[in-house]
mmCIF file of C-alpha atoms in Angstrom:
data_model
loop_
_atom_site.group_PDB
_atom_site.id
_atom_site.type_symbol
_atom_site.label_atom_id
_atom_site.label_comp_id
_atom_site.label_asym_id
_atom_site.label_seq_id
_atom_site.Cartn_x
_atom_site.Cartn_y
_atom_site.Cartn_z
ATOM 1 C CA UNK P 1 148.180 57.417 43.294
ATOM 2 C CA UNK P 2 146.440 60.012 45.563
ATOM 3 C CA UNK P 3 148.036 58.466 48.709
ATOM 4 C CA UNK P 4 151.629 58.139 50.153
ATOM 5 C CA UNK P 5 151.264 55.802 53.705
ATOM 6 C CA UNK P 6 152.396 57.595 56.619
ATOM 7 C CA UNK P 7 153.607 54.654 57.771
ATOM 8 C CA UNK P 8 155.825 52.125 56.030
ATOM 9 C CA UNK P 9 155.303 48.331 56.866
ATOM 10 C CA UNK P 10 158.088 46.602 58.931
ATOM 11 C CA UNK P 11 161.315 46.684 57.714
ATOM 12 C CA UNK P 12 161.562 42.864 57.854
ATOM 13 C CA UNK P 13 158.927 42.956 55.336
ATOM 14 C CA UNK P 14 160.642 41.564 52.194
ATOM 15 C CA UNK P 15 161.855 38.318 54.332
ATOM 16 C CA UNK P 16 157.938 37.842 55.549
ATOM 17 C CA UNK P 17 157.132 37.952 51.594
ATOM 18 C CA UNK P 18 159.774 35.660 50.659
ATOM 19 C CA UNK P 19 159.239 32.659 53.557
ATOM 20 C CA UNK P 20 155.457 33.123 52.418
ATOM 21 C CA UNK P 21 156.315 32.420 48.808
ATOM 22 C CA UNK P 22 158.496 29.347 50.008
ATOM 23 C CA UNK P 23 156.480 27.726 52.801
ATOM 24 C CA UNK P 24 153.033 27.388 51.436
ATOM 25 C CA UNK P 25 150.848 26.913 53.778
ATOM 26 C CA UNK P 26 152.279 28.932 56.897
ATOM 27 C CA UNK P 27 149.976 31.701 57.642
ATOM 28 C CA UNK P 28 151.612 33.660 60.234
ATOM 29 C CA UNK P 29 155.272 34.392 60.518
ATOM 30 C CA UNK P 30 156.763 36.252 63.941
ATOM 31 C CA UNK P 31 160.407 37.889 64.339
ATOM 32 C CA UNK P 32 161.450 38.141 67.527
ATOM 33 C CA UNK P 33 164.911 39.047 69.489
ATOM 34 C CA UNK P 34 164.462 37.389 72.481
ATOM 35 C CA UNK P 35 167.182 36.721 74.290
ATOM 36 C CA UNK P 36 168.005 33.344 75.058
ATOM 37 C CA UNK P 37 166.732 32.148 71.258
ATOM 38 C CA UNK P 38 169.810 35.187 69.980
ATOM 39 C CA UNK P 39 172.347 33.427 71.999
ATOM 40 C CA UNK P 40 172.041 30.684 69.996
ATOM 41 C CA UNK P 41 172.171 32.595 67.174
ATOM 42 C CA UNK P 42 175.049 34.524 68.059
ATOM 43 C CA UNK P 43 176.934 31.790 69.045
ATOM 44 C CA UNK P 44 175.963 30.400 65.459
ATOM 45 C CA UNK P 45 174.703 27.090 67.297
ATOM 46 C CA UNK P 46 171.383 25.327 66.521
ATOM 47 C CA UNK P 47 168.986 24.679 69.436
ATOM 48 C CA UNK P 48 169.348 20.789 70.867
ATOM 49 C CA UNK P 49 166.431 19.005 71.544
ATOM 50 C CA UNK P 50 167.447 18.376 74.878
ATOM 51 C CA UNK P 51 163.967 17.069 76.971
ATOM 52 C CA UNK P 52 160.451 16.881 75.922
ATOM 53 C CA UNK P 53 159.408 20.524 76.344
ATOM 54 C CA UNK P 54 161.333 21.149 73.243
ATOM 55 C CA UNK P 55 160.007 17.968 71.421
ATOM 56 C CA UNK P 56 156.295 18.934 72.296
ATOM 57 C CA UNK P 57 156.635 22.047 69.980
ATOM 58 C CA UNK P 58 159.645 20.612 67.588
ATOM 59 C CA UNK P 59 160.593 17.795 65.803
ATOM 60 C CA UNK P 60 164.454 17.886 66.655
ATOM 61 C CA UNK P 61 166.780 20.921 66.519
ATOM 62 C CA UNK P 62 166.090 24.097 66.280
ATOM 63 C CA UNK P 63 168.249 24.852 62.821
ATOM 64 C CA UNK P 64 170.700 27.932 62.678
ATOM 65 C CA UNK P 65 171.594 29.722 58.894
ATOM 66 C CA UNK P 66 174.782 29.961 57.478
ATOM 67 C CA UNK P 67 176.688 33.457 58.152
ATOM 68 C CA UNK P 68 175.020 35.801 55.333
ATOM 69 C CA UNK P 69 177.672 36.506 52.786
ATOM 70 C CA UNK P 70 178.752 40.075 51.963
ATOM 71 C CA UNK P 71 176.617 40.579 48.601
ATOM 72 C CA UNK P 72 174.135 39.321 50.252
ATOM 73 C CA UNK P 73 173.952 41.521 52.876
ATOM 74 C CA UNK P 74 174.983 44.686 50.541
ATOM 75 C CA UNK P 75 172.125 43.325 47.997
ATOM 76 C CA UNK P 76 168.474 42.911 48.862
ATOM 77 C CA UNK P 77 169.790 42.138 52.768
ATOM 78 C CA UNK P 78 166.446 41.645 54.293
ATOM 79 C CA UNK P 79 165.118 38.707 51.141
ATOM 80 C CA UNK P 80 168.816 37.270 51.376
ATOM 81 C CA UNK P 81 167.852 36.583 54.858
ATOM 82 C CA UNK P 82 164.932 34.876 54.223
ATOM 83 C CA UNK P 83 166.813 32.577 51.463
ATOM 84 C CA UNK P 84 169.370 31.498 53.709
ATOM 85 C CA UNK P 85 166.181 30.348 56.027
ATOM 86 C CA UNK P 86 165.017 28.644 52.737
ATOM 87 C CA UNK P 87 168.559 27.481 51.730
ATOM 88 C CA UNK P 88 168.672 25.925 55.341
ATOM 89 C CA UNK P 89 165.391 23.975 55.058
ATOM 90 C CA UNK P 90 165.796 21.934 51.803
ATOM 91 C CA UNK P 91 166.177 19.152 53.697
ATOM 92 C CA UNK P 92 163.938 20.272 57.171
ATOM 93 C CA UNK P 93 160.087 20.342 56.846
ATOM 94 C CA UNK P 94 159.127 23.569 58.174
ATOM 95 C CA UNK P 95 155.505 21.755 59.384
ATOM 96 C CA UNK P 96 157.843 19.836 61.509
ATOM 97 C CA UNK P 97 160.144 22.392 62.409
ATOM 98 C CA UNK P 98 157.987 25.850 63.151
ATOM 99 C CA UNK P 99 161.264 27.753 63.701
ATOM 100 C CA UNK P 100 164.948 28.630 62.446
ATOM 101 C CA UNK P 101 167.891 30.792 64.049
ATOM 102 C CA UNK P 102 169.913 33.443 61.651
ATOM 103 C CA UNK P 103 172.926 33.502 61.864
ATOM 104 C CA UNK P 104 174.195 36.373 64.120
ATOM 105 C CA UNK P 105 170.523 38.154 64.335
ATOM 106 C CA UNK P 106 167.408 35.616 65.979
ATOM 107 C CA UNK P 107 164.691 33.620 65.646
ATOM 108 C CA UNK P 108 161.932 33.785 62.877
ATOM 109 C CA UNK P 109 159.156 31.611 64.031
ATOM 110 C CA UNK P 110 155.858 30.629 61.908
ATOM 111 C CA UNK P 111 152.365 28.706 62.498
ATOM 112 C CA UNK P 112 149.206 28.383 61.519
ATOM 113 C CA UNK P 113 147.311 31.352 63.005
ATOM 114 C CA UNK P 114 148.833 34.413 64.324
ATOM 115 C CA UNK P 115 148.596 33.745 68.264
ATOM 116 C CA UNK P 116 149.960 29.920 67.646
ATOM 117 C CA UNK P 117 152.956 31.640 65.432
ATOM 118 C CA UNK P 118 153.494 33.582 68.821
ATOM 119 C CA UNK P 119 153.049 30.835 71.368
ATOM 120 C CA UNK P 120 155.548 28.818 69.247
ATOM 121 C CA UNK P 121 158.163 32.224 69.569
ATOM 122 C CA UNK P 122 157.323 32.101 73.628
ATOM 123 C CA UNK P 123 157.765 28.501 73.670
ATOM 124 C CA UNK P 124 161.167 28.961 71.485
ATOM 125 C CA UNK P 125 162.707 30.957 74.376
ATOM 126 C CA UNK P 126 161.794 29.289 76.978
ATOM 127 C CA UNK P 127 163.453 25.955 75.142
ATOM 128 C CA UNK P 128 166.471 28.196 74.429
ATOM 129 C CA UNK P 129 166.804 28.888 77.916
ATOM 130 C CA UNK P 130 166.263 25.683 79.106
ATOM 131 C CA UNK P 131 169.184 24.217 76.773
ATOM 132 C CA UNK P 132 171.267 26.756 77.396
ATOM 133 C CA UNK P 133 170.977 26.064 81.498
ATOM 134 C CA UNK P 134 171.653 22.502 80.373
ATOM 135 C CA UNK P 135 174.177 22.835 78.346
ATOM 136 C CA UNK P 136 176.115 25.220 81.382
ATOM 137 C CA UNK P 137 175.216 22.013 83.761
ATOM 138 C CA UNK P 138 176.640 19.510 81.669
ATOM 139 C CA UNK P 139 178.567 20.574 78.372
ATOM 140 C CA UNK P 140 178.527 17.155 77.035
ATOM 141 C CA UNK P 141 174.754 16.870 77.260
ATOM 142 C CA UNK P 142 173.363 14.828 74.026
ATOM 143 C CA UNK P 143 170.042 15.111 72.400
ATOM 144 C CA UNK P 144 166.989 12.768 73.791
ATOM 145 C CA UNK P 145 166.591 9.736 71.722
ATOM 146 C CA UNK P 146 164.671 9.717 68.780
ATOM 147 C CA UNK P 147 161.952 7.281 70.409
ATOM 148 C CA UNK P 148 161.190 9.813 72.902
ATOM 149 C CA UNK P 149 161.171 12.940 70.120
ATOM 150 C CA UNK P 150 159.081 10.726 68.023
ATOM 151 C CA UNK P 151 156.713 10.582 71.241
ATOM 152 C CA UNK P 152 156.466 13.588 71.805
ATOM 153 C CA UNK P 153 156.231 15.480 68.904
ATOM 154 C CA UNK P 154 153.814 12.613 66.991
ATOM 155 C CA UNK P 155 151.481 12.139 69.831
ATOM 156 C CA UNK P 156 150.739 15.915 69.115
ATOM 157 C CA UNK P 157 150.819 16.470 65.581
ATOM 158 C CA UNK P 158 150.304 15.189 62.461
ATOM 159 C CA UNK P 159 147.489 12.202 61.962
ATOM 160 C CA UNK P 160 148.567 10.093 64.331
ATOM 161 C CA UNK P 161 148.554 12.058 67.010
ATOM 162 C CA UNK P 162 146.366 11.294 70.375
ATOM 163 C CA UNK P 163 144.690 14.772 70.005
ATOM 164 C CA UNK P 164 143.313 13.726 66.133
ATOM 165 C CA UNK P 165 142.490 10.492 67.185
ATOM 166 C CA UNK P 166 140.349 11.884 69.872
ATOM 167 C CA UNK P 167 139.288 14.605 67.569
ATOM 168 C CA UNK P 168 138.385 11.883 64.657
ATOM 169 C CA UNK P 169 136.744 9.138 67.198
ATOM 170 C CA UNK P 170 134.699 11.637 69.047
ATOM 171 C CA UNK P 171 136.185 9.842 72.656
ATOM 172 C CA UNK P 172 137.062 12.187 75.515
ATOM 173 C CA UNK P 173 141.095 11.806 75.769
ATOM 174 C CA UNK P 174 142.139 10.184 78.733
ATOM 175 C CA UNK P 175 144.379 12.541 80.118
ATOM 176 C CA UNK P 176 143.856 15.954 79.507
ATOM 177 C CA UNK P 177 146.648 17.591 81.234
ATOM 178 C CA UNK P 178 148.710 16.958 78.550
ATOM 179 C CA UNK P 179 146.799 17.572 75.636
ATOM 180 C CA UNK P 180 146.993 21.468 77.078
ATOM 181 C CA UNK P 181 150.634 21.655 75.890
ATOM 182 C CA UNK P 182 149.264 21.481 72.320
ATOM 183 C CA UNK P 183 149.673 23.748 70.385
ATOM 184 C CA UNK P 184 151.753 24.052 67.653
ATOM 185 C CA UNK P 185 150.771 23.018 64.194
ATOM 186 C CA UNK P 186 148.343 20.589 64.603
ATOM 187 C CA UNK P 187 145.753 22.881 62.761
ATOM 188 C CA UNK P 188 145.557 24.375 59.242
ATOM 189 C CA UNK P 189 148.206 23.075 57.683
ATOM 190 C CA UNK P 190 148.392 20.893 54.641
ATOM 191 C CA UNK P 191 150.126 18.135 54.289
ATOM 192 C CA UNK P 192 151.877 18.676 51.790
ATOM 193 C CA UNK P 193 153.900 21.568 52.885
ATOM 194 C CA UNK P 194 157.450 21.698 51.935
ATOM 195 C CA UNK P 195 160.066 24.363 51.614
ATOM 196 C CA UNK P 196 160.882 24.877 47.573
ATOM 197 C CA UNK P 197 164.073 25.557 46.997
ATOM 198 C CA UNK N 1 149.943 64.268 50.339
ATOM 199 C CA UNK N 2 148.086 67.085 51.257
ATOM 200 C CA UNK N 3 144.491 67.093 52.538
ATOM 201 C CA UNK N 4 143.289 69.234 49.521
ATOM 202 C CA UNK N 5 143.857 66.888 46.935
ATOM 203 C CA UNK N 6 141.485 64.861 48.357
ATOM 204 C CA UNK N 7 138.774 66.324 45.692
ATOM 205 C CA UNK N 8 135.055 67.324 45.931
ATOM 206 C CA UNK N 9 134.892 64.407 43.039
ATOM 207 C CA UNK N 10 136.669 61.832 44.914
ATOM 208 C CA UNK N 11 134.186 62.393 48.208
ATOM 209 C CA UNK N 12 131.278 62.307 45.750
ATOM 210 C CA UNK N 13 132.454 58.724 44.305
ATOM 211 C CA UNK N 14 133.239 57.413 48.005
ATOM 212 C CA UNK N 15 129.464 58.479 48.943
ATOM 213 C CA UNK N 16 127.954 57.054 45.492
ATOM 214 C CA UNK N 17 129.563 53.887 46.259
ATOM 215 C CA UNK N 18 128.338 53.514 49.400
ATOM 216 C CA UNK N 19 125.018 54.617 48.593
ATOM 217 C CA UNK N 20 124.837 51.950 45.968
ATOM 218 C CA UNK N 21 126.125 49.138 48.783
ATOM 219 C CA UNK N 22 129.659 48.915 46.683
ATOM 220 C CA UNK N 23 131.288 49.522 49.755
ATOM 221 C CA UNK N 24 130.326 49.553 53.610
ATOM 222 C CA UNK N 25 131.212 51.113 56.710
ATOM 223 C CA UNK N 26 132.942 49.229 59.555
ATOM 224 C CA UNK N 27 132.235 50.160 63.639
ATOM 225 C CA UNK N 28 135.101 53.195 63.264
ATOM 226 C CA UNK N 29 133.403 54.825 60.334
ATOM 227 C CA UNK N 30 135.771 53.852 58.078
ATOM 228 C CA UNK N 31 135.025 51.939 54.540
ATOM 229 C CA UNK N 32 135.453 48.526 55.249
ATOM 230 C CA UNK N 33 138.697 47.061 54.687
ATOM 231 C CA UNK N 34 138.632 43.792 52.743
ATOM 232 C CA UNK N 35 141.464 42.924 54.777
ATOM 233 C CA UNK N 36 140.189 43.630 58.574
ATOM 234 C CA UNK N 37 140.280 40.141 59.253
ATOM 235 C CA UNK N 38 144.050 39.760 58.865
ATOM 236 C CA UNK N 39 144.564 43.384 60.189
ATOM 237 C CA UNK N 40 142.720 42.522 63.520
ATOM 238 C CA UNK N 41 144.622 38.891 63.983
ATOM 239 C CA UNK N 42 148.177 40.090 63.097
ATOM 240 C CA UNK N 43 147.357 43.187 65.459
ATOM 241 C CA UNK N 44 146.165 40.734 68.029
ATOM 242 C CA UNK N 45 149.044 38.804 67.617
ATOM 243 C CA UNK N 46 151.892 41.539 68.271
ATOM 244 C CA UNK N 47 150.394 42.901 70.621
ATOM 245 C CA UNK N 48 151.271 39.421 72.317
ATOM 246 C CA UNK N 49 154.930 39.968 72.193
ATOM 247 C CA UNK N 50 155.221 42.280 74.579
ATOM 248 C CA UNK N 51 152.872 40.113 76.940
ATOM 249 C CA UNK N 52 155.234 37.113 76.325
ATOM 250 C CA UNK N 53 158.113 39.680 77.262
ATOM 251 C CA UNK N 54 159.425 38.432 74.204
ATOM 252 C CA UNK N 55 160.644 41.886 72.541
ATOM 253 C CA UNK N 56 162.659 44.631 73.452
ATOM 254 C CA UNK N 57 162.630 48.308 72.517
ATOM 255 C CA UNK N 58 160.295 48.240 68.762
ATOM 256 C CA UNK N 59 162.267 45.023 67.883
ATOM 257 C CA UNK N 60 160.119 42.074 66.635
ATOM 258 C CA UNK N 61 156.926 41.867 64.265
ATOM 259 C CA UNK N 62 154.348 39.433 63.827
ATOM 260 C CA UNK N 63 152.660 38.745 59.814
ATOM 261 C CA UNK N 64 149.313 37.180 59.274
ATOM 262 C CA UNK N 65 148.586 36.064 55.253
ATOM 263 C CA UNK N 66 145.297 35.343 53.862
ATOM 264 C CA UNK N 67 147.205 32.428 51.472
ATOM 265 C CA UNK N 68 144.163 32.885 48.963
ATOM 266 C CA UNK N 69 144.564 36.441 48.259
ATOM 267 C CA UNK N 70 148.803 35.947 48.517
ATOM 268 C CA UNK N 71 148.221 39.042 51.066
ATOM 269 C CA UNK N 72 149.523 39.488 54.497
ATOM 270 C CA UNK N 73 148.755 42.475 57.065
ATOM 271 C CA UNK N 74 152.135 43.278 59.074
ATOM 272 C CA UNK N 75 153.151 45.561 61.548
ATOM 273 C CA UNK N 76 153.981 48.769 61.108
ATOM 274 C CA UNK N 77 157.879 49.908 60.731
ATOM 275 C CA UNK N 78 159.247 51.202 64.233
ATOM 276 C CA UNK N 79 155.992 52.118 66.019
ATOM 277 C CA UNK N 80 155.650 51.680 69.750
ATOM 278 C CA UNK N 81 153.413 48.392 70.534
ATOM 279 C CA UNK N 82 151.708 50.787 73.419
ATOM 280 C CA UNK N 83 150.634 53.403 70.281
ATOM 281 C CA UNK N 84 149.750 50.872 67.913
ATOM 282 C CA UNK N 85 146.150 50.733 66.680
ATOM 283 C CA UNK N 86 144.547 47.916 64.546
ATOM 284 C CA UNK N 87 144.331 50.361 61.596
ATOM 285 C CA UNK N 88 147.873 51.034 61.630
ATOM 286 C CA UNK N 89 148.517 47.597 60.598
ATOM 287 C CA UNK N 90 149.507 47.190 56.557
ATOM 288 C CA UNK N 91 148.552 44.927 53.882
ATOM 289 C CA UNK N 92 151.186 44.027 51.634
ATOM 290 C CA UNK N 93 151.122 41.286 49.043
ATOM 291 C CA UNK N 94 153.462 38.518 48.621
ATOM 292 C CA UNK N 95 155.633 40.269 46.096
ATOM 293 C CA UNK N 96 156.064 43.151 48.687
ATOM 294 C CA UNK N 97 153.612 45.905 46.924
ATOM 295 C CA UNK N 98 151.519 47.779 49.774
ATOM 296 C CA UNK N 99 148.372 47.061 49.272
ATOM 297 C CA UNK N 100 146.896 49.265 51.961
ATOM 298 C CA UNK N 101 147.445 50.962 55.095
ATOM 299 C CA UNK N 102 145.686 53.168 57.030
ATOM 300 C CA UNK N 103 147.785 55.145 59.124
ATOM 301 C CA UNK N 104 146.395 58.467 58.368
ATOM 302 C CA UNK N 105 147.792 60.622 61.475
ATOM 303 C CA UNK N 106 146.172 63.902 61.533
ATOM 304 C CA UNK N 107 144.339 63.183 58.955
ATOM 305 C CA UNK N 108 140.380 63.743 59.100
ATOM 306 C CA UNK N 109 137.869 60.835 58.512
ATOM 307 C CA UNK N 110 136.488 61.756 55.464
ATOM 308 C CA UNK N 111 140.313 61.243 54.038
ATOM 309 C CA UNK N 112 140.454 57.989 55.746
ATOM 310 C CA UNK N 113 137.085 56.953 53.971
ATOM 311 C CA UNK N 114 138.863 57.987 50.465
ATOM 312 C CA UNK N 115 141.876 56.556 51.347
ATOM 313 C CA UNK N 116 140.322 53.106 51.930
ATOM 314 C CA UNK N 117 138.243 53.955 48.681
ATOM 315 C CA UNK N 118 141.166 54.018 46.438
ATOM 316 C CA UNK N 119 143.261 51.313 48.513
ATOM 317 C CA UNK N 120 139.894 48.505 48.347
ATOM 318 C CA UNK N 121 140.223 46.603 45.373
ATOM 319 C CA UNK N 122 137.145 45.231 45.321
ATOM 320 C CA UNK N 123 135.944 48.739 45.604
ATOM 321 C CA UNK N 124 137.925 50.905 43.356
ATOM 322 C CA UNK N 125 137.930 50.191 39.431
ATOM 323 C CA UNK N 126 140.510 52.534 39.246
ATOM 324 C CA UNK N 127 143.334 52.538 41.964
ATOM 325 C CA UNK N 128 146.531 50.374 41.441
ATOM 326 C CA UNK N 129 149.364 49.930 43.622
ATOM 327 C CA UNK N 130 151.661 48.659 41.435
#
């Protein structure tokens, strides 16, 4: 090779590769450490799906990892992290659930195009912060009911939602104001995507 | 690796190549990159984060795969979002080998062009990465 880069690629790199390899069908994955999404993670608490802001984006909590072990953090530290992400989703769909908290670090977030995979990180704090207010107000806050998650999140995406009906029957949809919140993976995915263990 | 080792051979290929249509120039004079369409959406895309406010310091990356190819163009390792250019972005497959980047600082344009040469594999019947 003629060529050594002058810059190296992001040292999160290896967990990018890995969540890739796992979640086929996810083309764009973002790492943030935004600040009310880390509290969670530092507190090692998954993020409640408290109201329908959260539900419009995901279907239920917000998952947090395991604590990485020592060998895995003295090993390949960076592709441990993204199999405890995997480890955590063998019984999530990550179509459903665009999102995860590790343990002790922050969010990694992932949709269909690069600017959705960012909304959905921007939308992630802001439900982070939300709960977390919540949560402060009333510690013995419980999750909304699964009729209203199921509303929320299935009028969105997925074939059943309003937006594909509208999309499928050519009809104008008859409230628009709502159909602005959309946008997390009701494009470009397959259906079949599932984490593999 | 210096400048020099960039040989009189290696310029002669690039401009062959190009003569022949192998390979073609993009707007910034550089050999097209058969990845500029993931390069320009994941740079698009991080350079989001700090309009979301959602990063501090150089924390935070955004990745962009082309599932086809099992490729993905990434952000660069600890360079300021306000510095970053689309070419800086890197293409690494999904077993983590760099396919190409372009972050040729200092360097002149006619390295660039052989740089992306040897780095295209549609281009190159001779550069590996591997």
């Amino acid at each position: 090779m003629i060529y050594k880069h002058a810059l190296r690629p992001s040292s999160d790199t290896p967990t990018h590769c890995r969540l890739f390899q796992a979640f086929t069908g996810i083309r764009s994955i973002v790492h943030t450490h935004s600040r009310n999404a880390v509290a969670f993670a530092q507190a090692g608490r998954g993020i409640p799906c408290l109201g329908t802001t959260h539900a419009d984006y995901f279907y239920g909590e917000v998952p947090v990892t395991r604590p990485m072990t020592a060998e895995e953090i003295q090993s390949a530290y960076e592709r441990e992290t993204a199999n405890v992400i995997v480890e955590r989703f063998n019984d999530l769909d990550p179509k459903r659930v665009c999102a995860v908290l590790v343990h002790s670090h922050g969010p990694f977030v992932w949709g269909p195009s690069g600017k959705k995979a960012v909304e959905n990180a921007f939308a992630l704090e802001i439900i982070a912060e939300m709960a977390l207010k919540a949560i402060q107000l009333n510690p013995q806050v419980q999750p909304i009911s699964s009729y209203l998650l199921g509303k929320h999140f299935l009028r969105k995406h997925g074939p059943a939602s309003y937006y594909a009906k509208f999309k499928s029957s050519g009809a104008p949809p008859a409230r628009t104001g709502s159909l602005s919140l959309h946008l997390c993976l009701t494009q470009g995915l397959p259906t079949g995507t599932n984490a593999e263990a | 690796v210096a400048l020099s080792r960039i040989s009189a051979r290696t310029k002669f290929i690039t401009i062959l190549l190009l003569a022949l249509g192998v390979c073609e120039l993009n707007p910034n004079g550089h050999v097209m990159s058969n990845y500029d369409d993931i390069k320009a959406e994941s740079y698009e895309a991080n350079l989001l984060l700090p309009e979301f406010k959602l990063i501090d310091l150089t924390f935070g990356n955004v990745s962009v795969a082309d599932s086809e190819r099992q490729v993905f163009a990434v952000k660069p390792s600890g360079v300021d979002y306000s510095a970053m250019k689309v070419g800086d972005m890197v293409v690494v497959d999904f077993e983590g080998n760099i396919i190409e980047g372009e972050s040729l600082l200092g360097m002149t344009n006619s390295a660039k062009l052989s740089w992306a040469l040897f780095a295209s594999p549609s281009c190159s019947p001779f550069a590996s990465h591997r």
